[in-house]
Short mmCIF file of C-alpha atoms in Angstrom, two decimals:
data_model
loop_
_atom_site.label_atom_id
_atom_site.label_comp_id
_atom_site.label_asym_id
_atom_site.label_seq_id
_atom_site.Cartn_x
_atom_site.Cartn_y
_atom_site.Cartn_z
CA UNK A 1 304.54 23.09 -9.67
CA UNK A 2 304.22 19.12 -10.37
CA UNK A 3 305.69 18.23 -13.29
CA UNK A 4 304.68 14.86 -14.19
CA UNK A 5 306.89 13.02 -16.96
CA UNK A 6 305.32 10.22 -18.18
CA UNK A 7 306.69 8.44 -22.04
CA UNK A 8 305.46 5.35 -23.73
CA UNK A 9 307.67 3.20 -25.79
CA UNK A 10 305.71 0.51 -28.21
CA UNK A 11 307.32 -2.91 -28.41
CA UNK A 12 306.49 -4.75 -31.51
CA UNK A 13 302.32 -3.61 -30.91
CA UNK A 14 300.34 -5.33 -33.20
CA UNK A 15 298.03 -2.42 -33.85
CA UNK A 16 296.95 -1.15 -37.24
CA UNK A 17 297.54 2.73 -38.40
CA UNK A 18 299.97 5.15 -36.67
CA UNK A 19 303.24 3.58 -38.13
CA UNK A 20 305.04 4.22 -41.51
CA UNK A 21 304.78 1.08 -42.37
CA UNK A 22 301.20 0.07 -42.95
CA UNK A 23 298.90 -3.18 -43.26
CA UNK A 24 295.69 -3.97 -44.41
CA UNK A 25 295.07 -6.60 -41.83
CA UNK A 26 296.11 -7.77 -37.81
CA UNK A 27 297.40 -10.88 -39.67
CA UNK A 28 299.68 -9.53 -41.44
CA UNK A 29 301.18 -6.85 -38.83
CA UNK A 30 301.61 -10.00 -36.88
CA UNK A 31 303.74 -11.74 -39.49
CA UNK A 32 305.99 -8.81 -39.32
CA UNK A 33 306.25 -7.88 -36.07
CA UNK A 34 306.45 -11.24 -34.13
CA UNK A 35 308.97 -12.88 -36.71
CA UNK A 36 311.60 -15.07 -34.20
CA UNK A 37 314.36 -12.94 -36.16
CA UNK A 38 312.80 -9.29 -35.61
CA UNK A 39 311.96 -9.89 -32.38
CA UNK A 40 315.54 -11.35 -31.51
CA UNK A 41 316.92 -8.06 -32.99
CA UNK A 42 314.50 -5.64 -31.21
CA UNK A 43 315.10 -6.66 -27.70
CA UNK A 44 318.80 -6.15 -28.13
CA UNK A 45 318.27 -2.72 -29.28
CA UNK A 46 316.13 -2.33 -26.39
CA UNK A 47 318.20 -4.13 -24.14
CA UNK A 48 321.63 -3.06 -25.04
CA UNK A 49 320.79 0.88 -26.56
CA UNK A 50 317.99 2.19 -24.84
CA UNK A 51 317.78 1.00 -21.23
CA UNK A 52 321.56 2.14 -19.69
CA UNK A 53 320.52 5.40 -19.78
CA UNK A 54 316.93 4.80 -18.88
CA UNK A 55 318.11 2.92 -15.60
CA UNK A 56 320.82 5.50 -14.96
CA UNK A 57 318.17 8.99 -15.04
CA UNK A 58 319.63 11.88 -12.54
CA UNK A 59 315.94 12.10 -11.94
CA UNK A 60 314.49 8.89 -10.99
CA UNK A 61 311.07 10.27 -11.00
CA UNK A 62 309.13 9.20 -14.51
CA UNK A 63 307.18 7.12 -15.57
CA UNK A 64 307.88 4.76 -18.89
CA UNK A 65 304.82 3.09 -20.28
CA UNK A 66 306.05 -0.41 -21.98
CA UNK A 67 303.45 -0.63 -24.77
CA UNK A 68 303.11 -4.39 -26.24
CA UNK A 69 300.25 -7.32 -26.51
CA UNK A 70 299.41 -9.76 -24.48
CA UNK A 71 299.93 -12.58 -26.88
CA UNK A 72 303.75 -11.29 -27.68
CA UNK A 73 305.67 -14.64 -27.81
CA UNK A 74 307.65 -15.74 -25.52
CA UNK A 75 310.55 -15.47 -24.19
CA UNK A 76 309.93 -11.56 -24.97
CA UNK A 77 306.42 -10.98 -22.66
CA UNK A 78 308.39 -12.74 -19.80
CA UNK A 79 311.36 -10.69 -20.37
CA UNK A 80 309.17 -7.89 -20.46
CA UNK A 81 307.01 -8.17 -17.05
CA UNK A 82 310.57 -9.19 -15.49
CA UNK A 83 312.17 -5.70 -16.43
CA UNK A 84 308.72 -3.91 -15.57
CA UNK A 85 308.97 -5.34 -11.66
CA UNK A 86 313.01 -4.48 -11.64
CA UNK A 87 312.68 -1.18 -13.07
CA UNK A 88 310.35 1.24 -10.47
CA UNK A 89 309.92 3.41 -13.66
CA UNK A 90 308.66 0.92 -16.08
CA UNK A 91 305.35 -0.05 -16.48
CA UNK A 92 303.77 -3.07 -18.88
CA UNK A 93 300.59 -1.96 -21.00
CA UNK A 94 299.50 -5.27 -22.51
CA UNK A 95 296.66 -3.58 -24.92
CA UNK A 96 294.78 -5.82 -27.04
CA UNK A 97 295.05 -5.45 -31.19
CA UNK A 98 293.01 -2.03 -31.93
CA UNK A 99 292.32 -0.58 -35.19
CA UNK A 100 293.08 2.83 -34.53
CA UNK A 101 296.38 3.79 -32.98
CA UNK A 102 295.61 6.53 -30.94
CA UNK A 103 292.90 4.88 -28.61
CA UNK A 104 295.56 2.14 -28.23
CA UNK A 105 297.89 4.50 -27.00
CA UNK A 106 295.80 6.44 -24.57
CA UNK A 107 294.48 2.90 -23.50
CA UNK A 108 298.50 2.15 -22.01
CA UNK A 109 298.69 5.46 -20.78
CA UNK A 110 295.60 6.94 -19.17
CA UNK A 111 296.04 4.24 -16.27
CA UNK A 112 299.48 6.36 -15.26
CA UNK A 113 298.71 9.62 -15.66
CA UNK A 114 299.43 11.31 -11.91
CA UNK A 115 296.44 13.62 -10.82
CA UNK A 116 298.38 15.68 -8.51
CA UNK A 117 300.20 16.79 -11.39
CA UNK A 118 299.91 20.42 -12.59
CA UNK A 119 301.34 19.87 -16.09
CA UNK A 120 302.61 16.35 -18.00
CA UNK A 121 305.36 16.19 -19.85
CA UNK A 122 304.69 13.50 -22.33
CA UNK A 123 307.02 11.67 -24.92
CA UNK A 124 307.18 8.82 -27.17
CA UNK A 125 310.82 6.78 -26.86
CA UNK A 126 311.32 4.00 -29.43
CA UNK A 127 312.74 0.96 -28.61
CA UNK A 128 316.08 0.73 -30.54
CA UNK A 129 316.89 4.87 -29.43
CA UNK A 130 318.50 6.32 -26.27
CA UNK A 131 318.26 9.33 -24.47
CA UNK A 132 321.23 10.57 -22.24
CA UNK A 133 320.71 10.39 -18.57
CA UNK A 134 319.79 13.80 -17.55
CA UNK A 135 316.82 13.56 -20.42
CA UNK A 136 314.24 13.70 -17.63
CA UNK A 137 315.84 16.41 -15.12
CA UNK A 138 316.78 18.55 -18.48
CA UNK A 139 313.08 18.25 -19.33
CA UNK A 140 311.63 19.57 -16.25
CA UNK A 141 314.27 22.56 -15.60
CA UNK A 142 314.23 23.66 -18.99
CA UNK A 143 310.23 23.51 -18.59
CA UNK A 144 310.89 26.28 -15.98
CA UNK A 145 312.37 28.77 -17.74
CA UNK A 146 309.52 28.76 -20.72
CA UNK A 147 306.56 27.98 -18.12
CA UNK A 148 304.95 31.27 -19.16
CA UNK A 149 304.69 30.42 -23.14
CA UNK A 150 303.17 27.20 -22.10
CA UNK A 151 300.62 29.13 -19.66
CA UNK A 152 299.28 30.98 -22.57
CA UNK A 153 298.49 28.05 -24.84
CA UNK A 154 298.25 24.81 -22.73
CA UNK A 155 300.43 23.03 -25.19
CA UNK A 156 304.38 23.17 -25.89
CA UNK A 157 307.05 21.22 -27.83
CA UNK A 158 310.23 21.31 -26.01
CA UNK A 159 313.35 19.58 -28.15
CA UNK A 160 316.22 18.64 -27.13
CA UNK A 161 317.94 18.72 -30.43
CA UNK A 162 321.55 17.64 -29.91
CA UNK A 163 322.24 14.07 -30.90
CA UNK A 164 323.98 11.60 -32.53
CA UNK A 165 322.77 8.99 -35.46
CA UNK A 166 323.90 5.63 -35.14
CA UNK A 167 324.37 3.04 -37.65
CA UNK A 168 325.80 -0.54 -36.90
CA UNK A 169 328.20 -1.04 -39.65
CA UNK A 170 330.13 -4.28 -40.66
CA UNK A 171 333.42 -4.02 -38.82
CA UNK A 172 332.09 -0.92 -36.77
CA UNK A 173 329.96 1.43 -35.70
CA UNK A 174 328.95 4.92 -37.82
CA UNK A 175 327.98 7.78 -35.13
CA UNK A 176 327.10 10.60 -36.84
CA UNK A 177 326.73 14.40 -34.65
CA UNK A 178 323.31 15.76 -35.95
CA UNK A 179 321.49 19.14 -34.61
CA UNK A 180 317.93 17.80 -35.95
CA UNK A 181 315.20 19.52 -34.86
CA UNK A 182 312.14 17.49 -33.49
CA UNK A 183 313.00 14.06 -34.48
CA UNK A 184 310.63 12.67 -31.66
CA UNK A 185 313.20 11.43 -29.52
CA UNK A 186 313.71 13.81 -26.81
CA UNK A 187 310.95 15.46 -27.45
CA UNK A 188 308.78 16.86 -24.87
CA UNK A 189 305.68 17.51 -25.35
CA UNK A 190 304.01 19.31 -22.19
CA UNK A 191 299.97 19.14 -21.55
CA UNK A 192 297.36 19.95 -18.94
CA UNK A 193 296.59 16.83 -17.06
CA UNK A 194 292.88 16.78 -18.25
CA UNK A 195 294.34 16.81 -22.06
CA UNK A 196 293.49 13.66 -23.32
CA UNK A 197 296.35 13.23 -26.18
CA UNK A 198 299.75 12.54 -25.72
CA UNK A 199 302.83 12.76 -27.69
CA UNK A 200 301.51 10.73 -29.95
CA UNK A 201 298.83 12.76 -31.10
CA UNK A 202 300.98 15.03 -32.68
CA UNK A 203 302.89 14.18 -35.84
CA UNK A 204 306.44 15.10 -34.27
CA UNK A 205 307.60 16.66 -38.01
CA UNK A 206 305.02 18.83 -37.78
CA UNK A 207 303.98 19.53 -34.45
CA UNK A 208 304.50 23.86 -34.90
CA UNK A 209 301.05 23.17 -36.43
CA UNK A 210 300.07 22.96 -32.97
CA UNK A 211 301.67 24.42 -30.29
CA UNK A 212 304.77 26.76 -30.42
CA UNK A 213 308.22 25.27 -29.65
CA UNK A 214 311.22 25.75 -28.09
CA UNK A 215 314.73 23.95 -29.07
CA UNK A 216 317.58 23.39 -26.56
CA UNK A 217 320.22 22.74 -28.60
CA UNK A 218 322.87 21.57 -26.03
CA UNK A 219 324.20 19.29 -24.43
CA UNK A 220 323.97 15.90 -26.32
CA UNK A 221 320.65 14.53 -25.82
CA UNK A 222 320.00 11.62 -27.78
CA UNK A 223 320.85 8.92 -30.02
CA UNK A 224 318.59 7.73 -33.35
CA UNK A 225 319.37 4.19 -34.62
CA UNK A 226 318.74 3.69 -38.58
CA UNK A 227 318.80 0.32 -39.55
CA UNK A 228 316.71 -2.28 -41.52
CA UNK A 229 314.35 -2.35 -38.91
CA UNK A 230 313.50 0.99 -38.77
CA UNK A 231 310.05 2.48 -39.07
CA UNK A 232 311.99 5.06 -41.01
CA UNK A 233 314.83 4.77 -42.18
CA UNK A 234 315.93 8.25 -42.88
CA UNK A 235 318.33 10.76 -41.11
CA UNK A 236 316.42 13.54 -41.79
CA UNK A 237 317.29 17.37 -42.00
CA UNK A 238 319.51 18.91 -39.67
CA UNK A 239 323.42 20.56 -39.02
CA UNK A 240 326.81 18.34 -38.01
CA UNK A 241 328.19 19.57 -34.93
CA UNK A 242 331.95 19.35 -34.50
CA UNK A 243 333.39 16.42 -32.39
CA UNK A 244 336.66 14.67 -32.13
CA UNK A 245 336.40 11.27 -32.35
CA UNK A 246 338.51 10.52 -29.17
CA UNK A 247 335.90 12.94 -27.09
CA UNK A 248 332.78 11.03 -29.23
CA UNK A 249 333.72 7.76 -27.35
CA UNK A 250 333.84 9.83 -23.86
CA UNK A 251 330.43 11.41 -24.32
CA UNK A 252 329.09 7.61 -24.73
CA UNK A 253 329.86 6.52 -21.53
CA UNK A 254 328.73 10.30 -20.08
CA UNK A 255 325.47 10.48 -21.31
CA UNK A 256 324.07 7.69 -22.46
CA UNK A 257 326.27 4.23 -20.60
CA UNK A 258 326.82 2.62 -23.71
CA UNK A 259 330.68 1.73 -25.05
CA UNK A 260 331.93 1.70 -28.51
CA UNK A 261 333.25 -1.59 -28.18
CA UNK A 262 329.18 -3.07 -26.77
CA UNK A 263 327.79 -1.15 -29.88
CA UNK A 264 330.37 -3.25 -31.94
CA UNK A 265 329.56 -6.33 -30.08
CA UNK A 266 325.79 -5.84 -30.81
CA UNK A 267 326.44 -5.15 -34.12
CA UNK A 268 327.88 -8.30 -34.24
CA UNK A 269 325.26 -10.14 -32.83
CA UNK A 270 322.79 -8.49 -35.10
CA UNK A 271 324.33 -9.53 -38.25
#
């Protein structure tokens, strides 16, 4: 069976609807989202948090949709279509201001979707998060064991909820070992390749509404960044998970290529 995974990740879109944050005109989404400072601060949680691990995948084969405008300022766009032609995997959507989210979305993605493919495996990744390395090959092996539920409906959540929930604190970084179920990160949501939503179709916090899930709740699978920046800025529900501190710094470098002491550096650079 052909798995197809294929993700889209919105850098600063000026689009209206589908964000917590909401505004009554393009003008003023603009404001906020293409502000020298924000921007500054997005592409180094882009840069420094959520592509190691994205250029390290087990399983090179996926797709990542880079969802932005075309009149993002420069030097971002540039920076942008430079990573796009290094990275196989990464592909610029440069989709014009659209009122409603969703159409937006399926604009960047409907151009990638493989039709060889027997199932997709679709999933939203936001900029300042990481997933660990094996994200991808976890997704598709786990798909095999639960093929059969998704046979019956066409539709399944499958979350990887192991993770950790980062703060960059003055003087340090706060990493905090959560069990949260369906926080969007890591999240798989698997389709027939005629469907025409995508993970962002379905409200993530409520997405047993539906489809029926399934949650693999090891190994460590992701980390969720909380900051000023955030869409939300909440930790949300879930369990601790026990972890020394000593073994935390290991599993940084072994899943998702990122070093306490970078973290503290861009931490730095943020402030």
């Amino acid at each position: 069976m052909r798995v197809q995974m294929l993700g889209l990740c919105r850098f600063s879109y000026v689009g209206l609807r589908g964000f917590q944050i909401d505004h009554a005109s393009y003008e003023e989404r603009r404001a906020l989202l293409y502000d020298p400072a924000r921007l500054r601060r997005r592409w180094l949680w882009f840069s420094e948090v959520a592509l190691p691990a994205w250029r390290a995948q087990t399983d090179p084969d996926f797709t990542l949709v880079v969802m932005t405008g075309p009149d993002l300022p420069e030097p971002w766009l540039s920076r942008l279509k430079a990573l796009s032609a290094e990275i196989p995997q990464l592909r610029l959507a440069l989709v014009p201001p659209m009122k409603w989210h969703l159409p937006a979305c399926r604009a960047a993605i409907a151009p990638h979707v493989d039709p060889r493919a027997d199932v997709i495996g679709h999933f939203r990744h936001d900029d300042d998060d990481a997933v660990a390395i094996d994200y991808i090959a976890s997704a598709r092996a786990d798909f095999g064991h639960v093929e059969a539920l998704w046979r019956a409906e066409g539709r399944l959540a499958l979350d990887h909820s192991r993770g950790l929930m980062l703060r960059l604190q003055e003087g340090g970084v706060q990493l905090t070992p959560r069990i949260c179920h369906n926080m969007g990160v890591a999240l798989t949501v698997f389709l027939r390749p005629e469907a025409q939503e995508s993970a962002l179709n379905y409200d993530h916090s409520k997405i047993g509404l539906w489809m029926p899930g399934v949650a693999i709740t090891r190994p460590l699978m992701f980390i969720r960044s909380i900051h000023a920046d955030s869409d939300s800025g909440s930790m949300g529900q879930g369990v601790p998970w026990p972890v020394e501190p000593a073994e935390l710094d290991d599993l940084l470098w072994q899943r998702f290529r990122l070093r306490r002491e970078g973290l503290e550096q861009l931490g730095r650079a943020l402030a």
